[in-house]
Amino acid sequence: IYKIDKNGNRKRILGIIPGLWIAFRGKNSIVEIKEPFPKFCKCKIRLKNNSFVSIGSSGRIKKLNIIGESEQKFKIGNNFQSLSCELTAANEKNLSIQIGDDCLFSKNIILRASDGHTIIDKETKKILNYGKSIIVGNHVWIAGNVTILKGVTIGNNCVIGHGSIVTKKCKENSIYVGIPAKLVKENISWQG
């Protein structure tokens, strides 16, 4: 576990970070947190082998749950706020979830870069449901009870409406709502 100061210098943390529980269940994983530290509340990070987590400088982060396996990356930018959010890439390697700067996540947000279980074609023996990385741009507001599925990119300055399931790319400066989420308004901005 490392802290990154304002000049980009990296220093190992040997103590406890209030409100943040971290479990390394393998080798060579790294967690970096930029100063000034967010005020963590009931947050958990679990990693296996060779994974990386970076959390930017933010105000308060509540109930962030990062579930990482081996060889995965999770990056959260600066000024991130969340009331409860789960980031998971399940059991596949080389997947990532990236969240940009100035993002606001409400309650019960789920980002899943993988389906969690492998589906195989019985005849060809090929895997049918490989995972794909997720990218959330800068200044994105995600309302409550939203799920973002594998392979999604959400452009900068987007709003995702309450209860939506996002399965496809979202254009910048737009509002998406529904199951599956659909474009309802373009050329917008939002303030938080």
Short mmCIF file of C-alpha atoms in Angstrom, two decimals:
data_model
loop_
_atom_site.label_atom_id
_atom_site.label_comp_id
_atom_site.label_asym_id
_atom_site.label_seq_id
_atom_site.Cartn_x
_atom_site.Cartn_y
_atom_site.Cartn_z
CA ILE A 1 0.00 0.00 0.00
CA TYR A 2 1.42 3.37 -1.03
CA LYS A 3 0.47 7.00 -0.67
CA ILE A 4 1.19 9.41 -3.49
CA ASP A 5 1.89 13.00 -2.43
CA LYS A 6 1.05 16.16 -4.42
CA ASN A 7 4.45 15.98 -6.16
CA GLY A 8 3.89 12.39 -7.30
CA ASN A 9 6.30 10.89 -4.76
CA ARG A 10 5.42 7.38 -3.62
CA LYS A 11 5.77 6.30 0.02
CA ARG A 12 4.82 2.99 1.59
CA ILE A 13 2.04 3.01 4.19
CA LEU A 14 2.62 0.78 7.17
CA GLY A 15 -0.41 1.74 9.29
CA ILE A 16 -4.15 1.41 9.10
CA ILE A 17 -6.24 3.62 6.83
CA PRO A 18 -9.45 4.50 8.71
CA GLY A 19 -12.60 3.21 6.97
CA LEU A 20 -10.67 1.10 4.43
CA TRP A 21 -10.12 -2.68 4.71
CA ILE A 22 -7.62 -4.22 2.26
CA ALA A 23 -6.98 -7.95 1.80
CA PHE A 24 -4.12 -9.23 -0.33
CA ARG A 25 -4.86 -12.87 -1.14
CA GLY A 26 -1.88 -13.40 -3.39
CA LYS A 27 1.42 -11.75 -4.32
CA ASN A 28 2.67 -8.57 -5.98
CA SER A 29 -0.54 -6.50 -5.89
CA ILE A 30 -0.37 -2.76 -5.22
CA VAL A 31 -2.82 -0.19 -3.87
CA GLU A 32 -1.96 3.51 -4.38
CA ILE A 33 -3.94 6.35 -2.79
CA LYS A 34 -3.29 10.00 -3.60
CA GLU A 35 -3.03 12.62 -0.87
CA PRO A 36 -4.98 14.21 0.61
CA PHE A 37 -6.66 10.88 1.37
CA PRO A 38 -10.37 10.45 0.86
CA LYS A 39 -12.46 9.95 3.99
CA PHE A 40 -13.25 6.27 3.58
CA CYS A 41 -16.36 4.80 5.19
CA LYS A 42 -16.95 1.02 5.12
CA CYS A 43 -14.75 0.51 2.02
CA LYS A 44 -13.14 -2.82 1.05
CA ILE A 45 -10.51 -3.89 -1.48
CA ARG A 46 -9.69 -7.55 -2.14
CA LEU A 47 -6.93 -8.51 -4.59
CA LYS A 48 -5.11 -11.66 -5.66
CA ASN A 49 -1.89 -11.75 -7.72
CA ASN A 50 -0.31 -8.91 -9.72
CA SER A 51 -3.26 -6.53 -9.53
CA PHE A 52 -3.25 -2.74 -9.19
CA VAL A 53 -5.62 -0.23 -7.59
CA SER A 54 -5.23 3.55 -7.81
CA ILE A 55 -7.56 5.92 -5.94
CA GLY A 56 -7.28 9.66 -6.51
CA SER A 57 -7.58 12.41 -3.97
CA SER A 58 -11.25 12.79 -3.06
CA GLY A 59 -13.55 13.98 -0.31
CA ARG A 60 -15.70 11.16 1.08
CA ILE A 61 -16.05 7.67 -0.37
CA LYS A 62 -18.67 5.40 1.21
CA LYS A 63 -19.09 1.65 0.75
CA LEU A 64 -16.67 1.25 -2.17
CA ASN A 65 -16.11 -2.47 -2.74
CA ILE A 66 -13.36 -3.50 -5.19
CA ILE A 67 -13.22 -7.24 -5.86
CA GLY A 68 -10.11 -8.04 -7.87
CA GLU A 69 -8.67 -11.32 -8.94
CA SER A 70 -5.26 -11.77 -10.62
CA GLU A 71 -3.72 -9.36 -13.14
CA GLN A 72 -6.47 -6.73 -13.04
CA LYS A 73 -6.42 -2.92 -12.80
CA PHE A 74 -8.83 -0.54 -11.08
CA LYS A 75 -8.32 3.21 -11.37
CA ILE A 76 -10.47 5.89 -9.73
CA GLY A 77 -9.68 9.53 -10.53
CA ASN A 78 -9.65 12.60 -8.32
CA ASN A 79 -12.78 14.11 -6.73
CA PHE A 80 -14.72 10.84 -6.84
CA GLN A 81 -17.81 10.59 -4.62
CA SER A 82 -19.82 7.45 -3.99
CA LEU A 83 -22.55 6.36 -1.59
CA SER A 84 -22.13 2.65 -2.45
CA CYS A 85 -20.36 1.12 -5.43
CA GLU A 86 -18.97 -2.29 -6.38
CA LEU A 87 -16.24 -2.77 -9.00
CA THR A 88 -15.59 -6.35 -10.05
CA ALA A 89 -13.81 -8.12 -12.88
CA ALA A 90 -14.55 -11.65 -11.57
CA ASN A 91 -12.19 -14.45 -12.52
CA GLU A 92 -10.62 -13.22 -15.78
CA LYS A 93 -7.13 -11.76 -16.16
CA ASN A 94 -6.11 -8.53 -17.91
CA LEU A 95 -9.36 -6.68 -17.29
CA SER A 96 -9.61 -3.12 -16.01
CA ILE A 97 -12.17 -0.68 -14.68
CA GLN A 98 -11.29 3.00 -15.00
CA ILE A 99 -13.26 5.92 -13.55
CA GLY A 100 -12.24 9.46 -14.49
CA ASP A 101 -12.04 12.64 -12.43
CA ASP A 102 -14.99 14.50 -10.87
CA CYS A 103 -17.43 11.58 -10.96
CA LEU A 104 -20.49 11.31 -8.73
CA PHE A 105 -21.94 7.85 -8.02
CA SER A 106 -25.14 7.42 -6.01
CA LYS A 107 -26.17 4.24 -4.12
CA ASN A 108 -26.01 0.64 -5.32
CA ILE A 109 -23.82 1.17 -8.39
CA ILE A 110 -22.30 -1.98 -9.93
CA LEU A 111 -19.55 -2.09 -12.57
CA ARG A 112 -18.95 -5.66 -13.87
CA ALA A 113 -16.19 -6.24 -16.42
CA SER A 114 -17.01 -9.96 -16.57
CA ASP A 115 -20.04 -12.22 -16.30
CA GLY A 116 -18.44 -14.11 -13.43
CA HIS A 117 -18.96 -17.60 -14.86
CA THR A 118 -17.74 -19.02 -18.15
CA ILE A 119 -20.21 -20.12 -20.81
CA ILE A 120 -18.83 -22.65 -23.30
CA ASP A 121 -20.25 -23.81 -26.63
CA LYS A 122 -20.68 -27.60 -26.25
CA GLU A 123 -19.76 -28.37 -29.87
CA THR A 124 -16.80 -26.05 -30.48
CA LYS A 125 -15.63 -25.82 -26.85
CA LYS A 126 -15.13 -22.06 -27.38
CA ILE A 127 -15.77 -19.57 -24.61
CA LEU A 128 -18.79 -17.45 -25.51
CA ASN A 129 -18.63 -14.69 -22.90
CA TYR A 130 -15.16 -13.22 -22.43
CA GLY A 131 -14.97 -10.16 -20.18
CA LYS A 132 -14.17 -6.66 -21.45
CA SER A 133 -12.80 -3.62 -19.66
CA ILE A 134 -14.98 -0.66 -18.58
CA ILE A 135 -14.13 3.04 -18.92
CA VAL A 136 -16.08 5.86 -17.26
CA GLY A 137 -14.99 9.32 -18.43
CA ASN A 138 -14.59 12.55 -16.48
CA HIS A 139 -17.50 14.39 -14.80
CA VAL A 140 -19.99 11.53 -15.02
CA TRP A 141 -23.04 11.37 -12.74
CA ILE A 142 -24.50 7.92 -12.16
CA ALA A 143 -27.84 7.85 -10.33
CA GLY A 144 -28.92 5.09 -7.94
CA ASN A 145 -29.29 1.38 -8.70
CA VAL A 146 -27.35 1.47 -11.97
CA THR A 147 -25.43 -1.50 -13.41
CA ILE A 148 -22.66 -0.99 -15.98
CA LEU A 149 -21.71 -4.15 -17.84
CA LYS A 150 -18.57 -5.36 -19.61
CA GLY A 151 -17.14 -3.47 -22.56
CA VAL A 152 -18.96 -0.19 -21.81
CA THR A 153 -17.35 3.21 -22.30
CA ILE A 154 -19.20 6.20 -20.85
CA GLY A 155 -18.12 9.52 -22.35
CA ASN A 156 -17.24 12.66 -20.42
CA ASN A 157 -20.03 14.75 -18.86
CA CYS A 158 -22.72 12.04 -19.07
CA VAL A 159 -25.67 11.34 -16.80
CA ILE A 160 -26.97 7.79 -16.33
CA GLY A 161 -30.54 7.69 -15.01
CA HIS A 162 -31.80 5.81 -11.96
CA GLY A 163 -32.20 2.03 -12.33
CA SER A 164 -30.52 1.85 -15.74
CA ILE A 165 -28.51 -1.09 -17.08
CA VAL A 166 -25.76 0.17 -19.39
CA THR A 167 -24.72 -2.36 -22.04
CA LYS A 168 -23.30 -0.14 -24.83
CA LYS A 169 -21.11 2.92 -25.35
CA CYS A 170 -22.53 6.27 -24.14
CA LYS A 171 -21.67 9.46 -26.06
CA GLU A 172 -20.25 12.51 -24.29
CA ASN A 173 -22.56 15.24 -22.93
CA SER A 174 -25.62 12.99 -22.98
CA ILE A 175 -28.27 11.43 -20.75
CA TYR A 176 -28.96 7.68 -20.89
CA VAL A 177 -31.87 5.95 -19.15
CA GLY A 178 -33.57 2.55 -19.12
CA ILE A 179 -33.06 -1.19 -19.44
CA PRO A 180 -31.02 -1.36 -21.55
CA ALA A 181 -29.95 2.30 -21.24
CA LYS A 182 -30.82 4.42 -24.27
CA LEU A 183 -29.92 7.96 -25.30
CA VAL A 184 -32.68 10.41 -24.26
CA LYS A 185 -30.93 13.80 -24.49
CA GLU A 186 -27.73 15.19 -26.03
CA ASN A 187 -25.75 18.41 -25.55
CA ILE A 188 -26.19 18.55 -21.76
CA SER A 189 -24.08 19.43 -18.76
CA TRP A 190 -24.70 18.90 -15.06
CA GLN A 191 -23.69 20.41 -11.73
CA GLY A 192 -23.26 18.57 -8.45
#
